[in-house]
PDB file of C-alpha atoms in Angstrom:
ATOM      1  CA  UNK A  50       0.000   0.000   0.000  1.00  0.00           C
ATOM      2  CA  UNK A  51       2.781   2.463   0.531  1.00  0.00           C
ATOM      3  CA  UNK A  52       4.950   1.300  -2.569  1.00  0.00           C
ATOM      4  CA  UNK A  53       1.371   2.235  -3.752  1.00  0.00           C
ATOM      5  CA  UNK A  54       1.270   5.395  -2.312  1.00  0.00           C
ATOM      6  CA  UNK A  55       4.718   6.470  -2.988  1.00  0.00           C
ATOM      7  CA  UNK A  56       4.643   5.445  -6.674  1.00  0.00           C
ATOM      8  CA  UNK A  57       1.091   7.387  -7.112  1.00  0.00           C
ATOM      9  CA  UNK A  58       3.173  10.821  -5.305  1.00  0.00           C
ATOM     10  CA  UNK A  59       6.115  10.126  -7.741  1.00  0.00           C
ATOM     11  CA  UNK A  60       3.874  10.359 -10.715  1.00  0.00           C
ATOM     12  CA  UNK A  61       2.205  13.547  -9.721  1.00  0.00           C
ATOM     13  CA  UNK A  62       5.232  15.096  -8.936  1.00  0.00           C
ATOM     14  CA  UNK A  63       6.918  14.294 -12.512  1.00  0.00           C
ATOM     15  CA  UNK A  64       3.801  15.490 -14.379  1.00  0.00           C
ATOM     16  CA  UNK A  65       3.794  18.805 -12.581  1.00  0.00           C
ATOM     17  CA  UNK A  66       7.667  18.874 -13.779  1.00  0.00           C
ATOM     18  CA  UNK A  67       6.413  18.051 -17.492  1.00  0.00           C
ATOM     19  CA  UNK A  68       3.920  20.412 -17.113  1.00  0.00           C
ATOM     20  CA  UNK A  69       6.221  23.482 -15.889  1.00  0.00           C
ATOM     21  CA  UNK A  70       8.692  22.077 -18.309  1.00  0.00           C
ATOM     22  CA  UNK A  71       6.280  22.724 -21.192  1.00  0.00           C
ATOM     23  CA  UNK A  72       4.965  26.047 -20.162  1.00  0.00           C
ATOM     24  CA  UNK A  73       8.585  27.366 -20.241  1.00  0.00           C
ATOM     25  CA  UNK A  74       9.033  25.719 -23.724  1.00  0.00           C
ATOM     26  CA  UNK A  75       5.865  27.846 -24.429  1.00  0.00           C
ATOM     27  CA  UNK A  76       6.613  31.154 -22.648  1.00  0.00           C
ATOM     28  CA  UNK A  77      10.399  30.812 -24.621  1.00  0.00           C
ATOM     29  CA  UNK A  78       8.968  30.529 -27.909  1.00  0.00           C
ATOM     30  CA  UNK A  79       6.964  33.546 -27.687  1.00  0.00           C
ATOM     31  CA  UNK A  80       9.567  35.740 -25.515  1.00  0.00           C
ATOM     32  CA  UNK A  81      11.886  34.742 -28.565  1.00  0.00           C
ATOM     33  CA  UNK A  82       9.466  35.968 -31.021  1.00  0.00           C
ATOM     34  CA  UNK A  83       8.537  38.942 -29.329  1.00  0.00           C
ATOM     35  CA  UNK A  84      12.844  40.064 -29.362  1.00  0.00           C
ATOM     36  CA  UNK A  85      13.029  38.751 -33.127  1.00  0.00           C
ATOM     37  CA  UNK A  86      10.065  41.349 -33.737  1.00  0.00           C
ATOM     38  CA  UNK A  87      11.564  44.044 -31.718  1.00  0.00           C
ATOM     39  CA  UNK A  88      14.975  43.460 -33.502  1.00  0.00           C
ATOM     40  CA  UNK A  89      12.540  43.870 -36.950  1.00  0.00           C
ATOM     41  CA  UNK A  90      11.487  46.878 -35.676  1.00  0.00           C
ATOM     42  CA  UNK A  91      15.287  48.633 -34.848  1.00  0.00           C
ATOM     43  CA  UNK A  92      16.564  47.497 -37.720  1.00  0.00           C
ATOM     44  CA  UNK A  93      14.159  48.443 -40.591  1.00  0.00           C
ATOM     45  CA  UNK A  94      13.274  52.035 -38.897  1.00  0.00           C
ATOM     46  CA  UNK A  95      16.805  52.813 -38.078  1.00  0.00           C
ATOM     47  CA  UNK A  96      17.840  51.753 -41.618  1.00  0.00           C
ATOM     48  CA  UNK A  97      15.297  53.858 -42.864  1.00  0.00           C
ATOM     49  CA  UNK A  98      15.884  56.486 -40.836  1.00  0.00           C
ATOM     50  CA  UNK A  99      19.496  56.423 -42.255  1.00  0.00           C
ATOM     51  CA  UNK A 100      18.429  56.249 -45.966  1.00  0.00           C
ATOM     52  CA  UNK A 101      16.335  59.642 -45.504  1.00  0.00           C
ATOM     53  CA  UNK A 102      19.373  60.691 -43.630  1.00  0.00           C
ATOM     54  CA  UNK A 103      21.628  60.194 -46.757  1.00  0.00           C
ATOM     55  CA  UNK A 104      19.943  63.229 -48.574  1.00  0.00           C
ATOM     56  CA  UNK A 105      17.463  64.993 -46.041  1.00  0.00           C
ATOM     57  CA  UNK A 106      19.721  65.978 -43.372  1.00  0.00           C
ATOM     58  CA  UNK A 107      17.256  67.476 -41.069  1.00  0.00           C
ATOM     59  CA  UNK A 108      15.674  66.280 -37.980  1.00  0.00           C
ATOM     60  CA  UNK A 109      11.618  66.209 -38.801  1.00  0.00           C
ATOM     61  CA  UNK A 110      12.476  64.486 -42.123  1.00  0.00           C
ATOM     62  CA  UNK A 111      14.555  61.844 -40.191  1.00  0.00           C
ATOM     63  CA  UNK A 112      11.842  61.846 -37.767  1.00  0.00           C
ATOM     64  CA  UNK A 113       8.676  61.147 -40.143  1.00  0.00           C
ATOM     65  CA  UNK A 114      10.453  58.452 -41.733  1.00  0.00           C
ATOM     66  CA  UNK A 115      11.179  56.866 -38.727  1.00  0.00           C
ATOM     67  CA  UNK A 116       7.166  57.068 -37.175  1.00  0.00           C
ATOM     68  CA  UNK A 117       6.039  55.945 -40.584  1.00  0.00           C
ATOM     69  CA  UNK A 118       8.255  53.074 -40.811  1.00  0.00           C
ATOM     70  CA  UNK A 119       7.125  52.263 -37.084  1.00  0.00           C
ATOM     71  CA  UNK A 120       3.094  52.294 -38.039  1.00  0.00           C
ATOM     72  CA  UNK A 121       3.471  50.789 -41.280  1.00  0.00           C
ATOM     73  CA  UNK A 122       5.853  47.754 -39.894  1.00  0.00           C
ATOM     74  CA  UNK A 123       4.093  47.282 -36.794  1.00  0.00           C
ATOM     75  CA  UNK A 124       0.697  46.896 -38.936  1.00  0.00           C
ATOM     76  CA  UNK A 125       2.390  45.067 -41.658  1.00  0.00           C
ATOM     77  CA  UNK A 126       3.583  42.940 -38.610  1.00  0.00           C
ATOM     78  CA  UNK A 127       0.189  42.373 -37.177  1.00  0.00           C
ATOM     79  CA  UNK A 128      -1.806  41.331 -40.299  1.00  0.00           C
ATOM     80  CA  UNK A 129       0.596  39.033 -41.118  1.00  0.00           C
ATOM     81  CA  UNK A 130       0.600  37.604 -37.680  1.00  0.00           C
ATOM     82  CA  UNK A 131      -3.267  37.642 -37.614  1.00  0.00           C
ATOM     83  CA  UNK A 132      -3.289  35.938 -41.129  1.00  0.00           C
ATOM     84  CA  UNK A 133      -0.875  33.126 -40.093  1.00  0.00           C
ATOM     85  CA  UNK A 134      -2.367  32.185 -36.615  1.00  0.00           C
ATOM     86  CA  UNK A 135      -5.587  32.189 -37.987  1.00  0.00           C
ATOM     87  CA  UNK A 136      -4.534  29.429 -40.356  1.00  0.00           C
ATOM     88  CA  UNK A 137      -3.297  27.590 -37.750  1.00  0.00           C
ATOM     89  CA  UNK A 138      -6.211  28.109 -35.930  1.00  0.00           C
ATOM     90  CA  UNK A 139      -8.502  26.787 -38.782  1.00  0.00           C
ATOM     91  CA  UNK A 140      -6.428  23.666 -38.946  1.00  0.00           C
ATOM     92  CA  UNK A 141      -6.264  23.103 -34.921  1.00  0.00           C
ATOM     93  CA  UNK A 142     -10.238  23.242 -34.803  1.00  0.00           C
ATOM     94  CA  UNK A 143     -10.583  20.897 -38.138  1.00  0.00           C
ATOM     95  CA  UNK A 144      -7.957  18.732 -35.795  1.00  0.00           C
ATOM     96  CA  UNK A 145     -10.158  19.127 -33.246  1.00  0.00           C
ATOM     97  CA  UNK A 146     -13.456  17.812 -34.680  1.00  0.00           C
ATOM     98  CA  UNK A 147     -11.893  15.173 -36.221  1.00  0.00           C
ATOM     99  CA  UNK A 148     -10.023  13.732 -33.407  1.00  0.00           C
ATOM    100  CA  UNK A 149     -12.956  14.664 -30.490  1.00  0.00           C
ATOM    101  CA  UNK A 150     -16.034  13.756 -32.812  1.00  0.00           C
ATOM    102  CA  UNK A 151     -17.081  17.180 -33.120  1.00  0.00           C
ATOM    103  CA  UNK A 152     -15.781  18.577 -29.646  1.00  0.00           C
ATOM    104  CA  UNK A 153     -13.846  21.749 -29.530  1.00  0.00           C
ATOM    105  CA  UNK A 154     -11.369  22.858 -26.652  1.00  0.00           C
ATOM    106  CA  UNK A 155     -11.071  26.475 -26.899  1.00  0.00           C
ATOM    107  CA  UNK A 156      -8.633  26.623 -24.660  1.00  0.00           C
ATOM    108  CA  UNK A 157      -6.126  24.905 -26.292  1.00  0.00           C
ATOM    109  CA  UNK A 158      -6.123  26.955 -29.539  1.00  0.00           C
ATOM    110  CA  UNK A 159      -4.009  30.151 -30.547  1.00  0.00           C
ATOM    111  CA  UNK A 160      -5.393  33.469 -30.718  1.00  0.00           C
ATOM    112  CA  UNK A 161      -4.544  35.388 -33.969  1.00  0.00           C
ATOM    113  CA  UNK A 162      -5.972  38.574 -31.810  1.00  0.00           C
ATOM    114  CA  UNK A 163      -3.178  38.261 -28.916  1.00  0.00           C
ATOM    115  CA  UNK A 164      -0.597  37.319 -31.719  1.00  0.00           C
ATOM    116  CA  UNK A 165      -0.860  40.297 -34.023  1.00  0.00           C
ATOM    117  CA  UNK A 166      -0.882  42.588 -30.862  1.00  0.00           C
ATOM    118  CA  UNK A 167       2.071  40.845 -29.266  1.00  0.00           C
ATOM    119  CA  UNK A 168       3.764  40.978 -32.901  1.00  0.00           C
ATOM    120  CA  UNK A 169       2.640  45.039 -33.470  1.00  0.00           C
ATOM    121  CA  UNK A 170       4.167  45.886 -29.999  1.00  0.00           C
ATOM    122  CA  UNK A 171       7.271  43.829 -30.150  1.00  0.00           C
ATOM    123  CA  UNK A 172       8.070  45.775 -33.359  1.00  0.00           C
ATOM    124  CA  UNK A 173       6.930  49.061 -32.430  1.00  0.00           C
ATOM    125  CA  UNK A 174       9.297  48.701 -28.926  1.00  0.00           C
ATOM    126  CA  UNK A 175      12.387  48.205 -31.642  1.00  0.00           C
ATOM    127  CA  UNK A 176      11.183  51.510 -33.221  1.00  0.00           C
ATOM    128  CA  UNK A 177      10.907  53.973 -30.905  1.00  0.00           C
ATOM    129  CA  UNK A 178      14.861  53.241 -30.384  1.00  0.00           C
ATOM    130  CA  UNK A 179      15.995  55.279 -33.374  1.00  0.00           C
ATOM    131  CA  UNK A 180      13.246  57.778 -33.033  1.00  0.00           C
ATOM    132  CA  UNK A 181      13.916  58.644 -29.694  1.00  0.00           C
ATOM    133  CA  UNK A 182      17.893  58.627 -30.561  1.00  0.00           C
ATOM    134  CA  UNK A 183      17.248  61.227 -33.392  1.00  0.00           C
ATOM    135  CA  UNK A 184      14.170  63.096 -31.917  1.00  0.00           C
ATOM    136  CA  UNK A 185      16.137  65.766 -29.589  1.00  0.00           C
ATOM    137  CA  UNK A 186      19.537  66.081 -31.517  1.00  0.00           C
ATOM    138  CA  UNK A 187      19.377  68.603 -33.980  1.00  0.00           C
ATOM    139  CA  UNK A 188      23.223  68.925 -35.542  1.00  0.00           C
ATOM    140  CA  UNK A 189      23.025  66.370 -38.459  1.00  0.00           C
ATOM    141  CA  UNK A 190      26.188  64.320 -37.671  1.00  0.00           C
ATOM    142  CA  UNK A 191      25.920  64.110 -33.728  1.00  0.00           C
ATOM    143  CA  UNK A 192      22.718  62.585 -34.763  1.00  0.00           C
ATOM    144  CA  UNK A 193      23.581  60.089 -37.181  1.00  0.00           C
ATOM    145  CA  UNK A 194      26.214  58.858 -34.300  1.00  0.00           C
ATOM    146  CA  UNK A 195      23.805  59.115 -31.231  1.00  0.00           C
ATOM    147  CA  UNK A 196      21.399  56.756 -33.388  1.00  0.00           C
ATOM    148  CA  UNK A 197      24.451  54.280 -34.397  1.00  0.00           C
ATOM    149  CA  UNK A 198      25.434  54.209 -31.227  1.00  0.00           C
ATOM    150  CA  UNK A 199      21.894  53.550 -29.750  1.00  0.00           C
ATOM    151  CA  UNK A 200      20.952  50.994 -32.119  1.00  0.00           C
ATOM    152  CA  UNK A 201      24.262  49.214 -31.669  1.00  0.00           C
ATOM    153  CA  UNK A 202      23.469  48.779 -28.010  1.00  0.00           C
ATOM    154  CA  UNK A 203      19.796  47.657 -28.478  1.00  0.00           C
ATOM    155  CA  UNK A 204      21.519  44.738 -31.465  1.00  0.00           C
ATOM    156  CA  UNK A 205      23.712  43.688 -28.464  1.00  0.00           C
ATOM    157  CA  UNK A 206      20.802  43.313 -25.949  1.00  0.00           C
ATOM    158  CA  UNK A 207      18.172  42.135 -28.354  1.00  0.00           C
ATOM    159  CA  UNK A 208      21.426  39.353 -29.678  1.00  0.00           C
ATOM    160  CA  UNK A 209      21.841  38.662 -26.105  1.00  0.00           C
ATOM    161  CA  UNK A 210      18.314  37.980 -25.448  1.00  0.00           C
ATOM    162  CA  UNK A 211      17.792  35.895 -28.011  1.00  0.00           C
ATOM    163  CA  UNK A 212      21.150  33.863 -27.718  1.00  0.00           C
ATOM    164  CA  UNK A 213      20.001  33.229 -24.234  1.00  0.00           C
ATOM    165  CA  UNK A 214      16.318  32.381 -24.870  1.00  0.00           C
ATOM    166  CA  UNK A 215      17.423  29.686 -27.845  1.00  0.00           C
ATOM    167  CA  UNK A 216      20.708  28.831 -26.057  1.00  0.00           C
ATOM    168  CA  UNK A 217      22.733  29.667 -28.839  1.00  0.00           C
ATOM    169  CA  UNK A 218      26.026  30.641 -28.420  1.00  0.00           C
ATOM    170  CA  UNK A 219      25.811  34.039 -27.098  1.00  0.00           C
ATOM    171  CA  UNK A 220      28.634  36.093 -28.659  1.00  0.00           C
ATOM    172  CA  UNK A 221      28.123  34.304 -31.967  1.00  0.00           C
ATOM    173  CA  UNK A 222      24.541  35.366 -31.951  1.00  0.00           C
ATOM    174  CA  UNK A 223      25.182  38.911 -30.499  1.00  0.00           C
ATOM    175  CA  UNK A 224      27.603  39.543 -33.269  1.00  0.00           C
ATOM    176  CA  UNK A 225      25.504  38.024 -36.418  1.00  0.00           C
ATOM    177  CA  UNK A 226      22.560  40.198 -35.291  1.00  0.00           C
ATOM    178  CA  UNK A 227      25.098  43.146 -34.585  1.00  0.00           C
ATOM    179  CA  UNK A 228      26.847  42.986 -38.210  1.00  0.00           C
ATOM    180  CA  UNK A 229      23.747  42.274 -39.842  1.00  0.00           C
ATOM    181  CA  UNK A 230      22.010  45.208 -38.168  1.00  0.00           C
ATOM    182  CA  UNK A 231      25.278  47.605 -39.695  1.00  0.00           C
ATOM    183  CA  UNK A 232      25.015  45.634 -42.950  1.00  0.00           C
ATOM    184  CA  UNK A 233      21.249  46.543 -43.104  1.00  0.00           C
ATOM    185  CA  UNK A 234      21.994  50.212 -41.947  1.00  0.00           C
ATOM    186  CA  UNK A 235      24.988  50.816 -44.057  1.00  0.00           C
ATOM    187  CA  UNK A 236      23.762  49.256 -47.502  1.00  0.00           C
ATOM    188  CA  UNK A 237      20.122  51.504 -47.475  1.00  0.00           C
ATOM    189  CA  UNK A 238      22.080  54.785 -46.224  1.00  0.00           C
ATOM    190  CA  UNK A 239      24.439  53.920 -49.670  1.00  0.00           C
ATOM    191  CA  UNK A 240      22.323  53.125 -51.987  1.00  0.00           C
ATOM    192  CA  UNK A 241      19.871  56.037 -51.084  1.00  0.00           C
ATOM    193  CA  UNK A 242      23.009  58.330 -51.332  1.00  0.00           C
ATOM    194  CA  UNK A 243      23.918  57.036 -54.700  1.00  0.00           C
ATOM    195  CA  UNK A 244      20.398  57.164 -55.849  1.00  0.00           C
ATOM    196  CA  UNK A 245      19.707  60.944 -54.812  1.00  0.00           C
ATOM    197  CA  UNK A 246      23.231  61.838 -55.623  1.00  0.00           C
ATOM    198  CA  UNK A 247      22.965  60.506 -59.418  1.00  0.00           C
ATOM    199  CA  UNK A 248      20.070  58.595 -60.240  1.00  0.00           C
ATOM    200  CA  UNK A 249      16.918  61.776 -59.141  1.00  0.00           C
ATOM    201  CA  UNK A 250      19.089  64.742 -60.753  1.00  0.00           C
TER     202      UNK A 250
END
């Protein structure tokens, strides 16, 4: 009766494991997605940013690139998000039916809603970086640095982060998102400068 007992208590305890081993599994997958959609964010409005920058030196130029870039990403983000989970969604209940004989557990489907807000914010949180680098500095070049530098910084973090969360190798990871993050900012500030330089004469 106690071998009983005790072998009934060991059971319990090592589903409770499995089950706090599989909500971290959960809450990692999402925390990862929500720092790949922040690092969206920094990237694509700072490298904006810089592109205007290239031939529209001044601040409310810079600016208005950047907020538009933030709104249009963060609801490009979102409707993409919403479209995909939905899908999923779709399939999940269809899995549902089939296997349940008609029965459907709400509980354990995704919400496109909570996706394509988590998605919008995660990339809007990477945007404000660069507009709240550039928004108060109004000599051209201090302001192209203050928003390499703050960028940088937030590619570190946001490599960190996600190093950590997939346990990757964390200066590997810091550094690809890092160099990609110049690549991205370097190659639109270019080619923008070539193009209004020789190409919109």
């Amino acid at each position: 009766m106690e071998s009983h007992n005790v072998n009934n208590s060991l059971n319990i305890d090592m589903e409770k494991d499995q089950e706090k081993a599989f909500d971290y599994s959960k809450r990692a997958q999402w925390l990862r997605a929500a720092v790949l959609g922040a690092n969206d964010g920094l990237v694509t409005t700072a490298s904006l940013m810089m592109g205007v920058g290239a031939i529209k030196p001044d601040v409310k130029t810079m600016v208005l690139t950047g907020f538009a870039g933030l709104v249009a990403g963060a609801c490009s983000m979102a409707i993409g998000e919403f479209v995909s989970v939905y899908s999923q969604y779709d399939i999940e209940v269809a899995q549902m039916k089939r296997d349940n004989g008609g029965v459907i557990d709400k509980e354990k489907l995704p919400s496109p809603i909570k996706a394509a807000t988590a998605s919008a914010l995660a990339f809007s949180i990477g945007a404000i970086v660069p507009l709240l680098a550039a928004a108060f500095v109004k000599t051209y070049k201090v302001r192209i640095g203050v928003i390499v530098a703050a960028v940088t910084l937030a590619l570190v973090m946001f490599g960190w982060v996600g190093a950590v969360l997939g346990k990757a190798p964390v200066v590997k990871s810091s550094a690809r998102v890092l160099i990609g993050g110049w690549l991205a900012m370097a190659v639109t500030y270019g080619l923008t400068k070539l193009v209004g330089s020789h190409g919109m004469s």
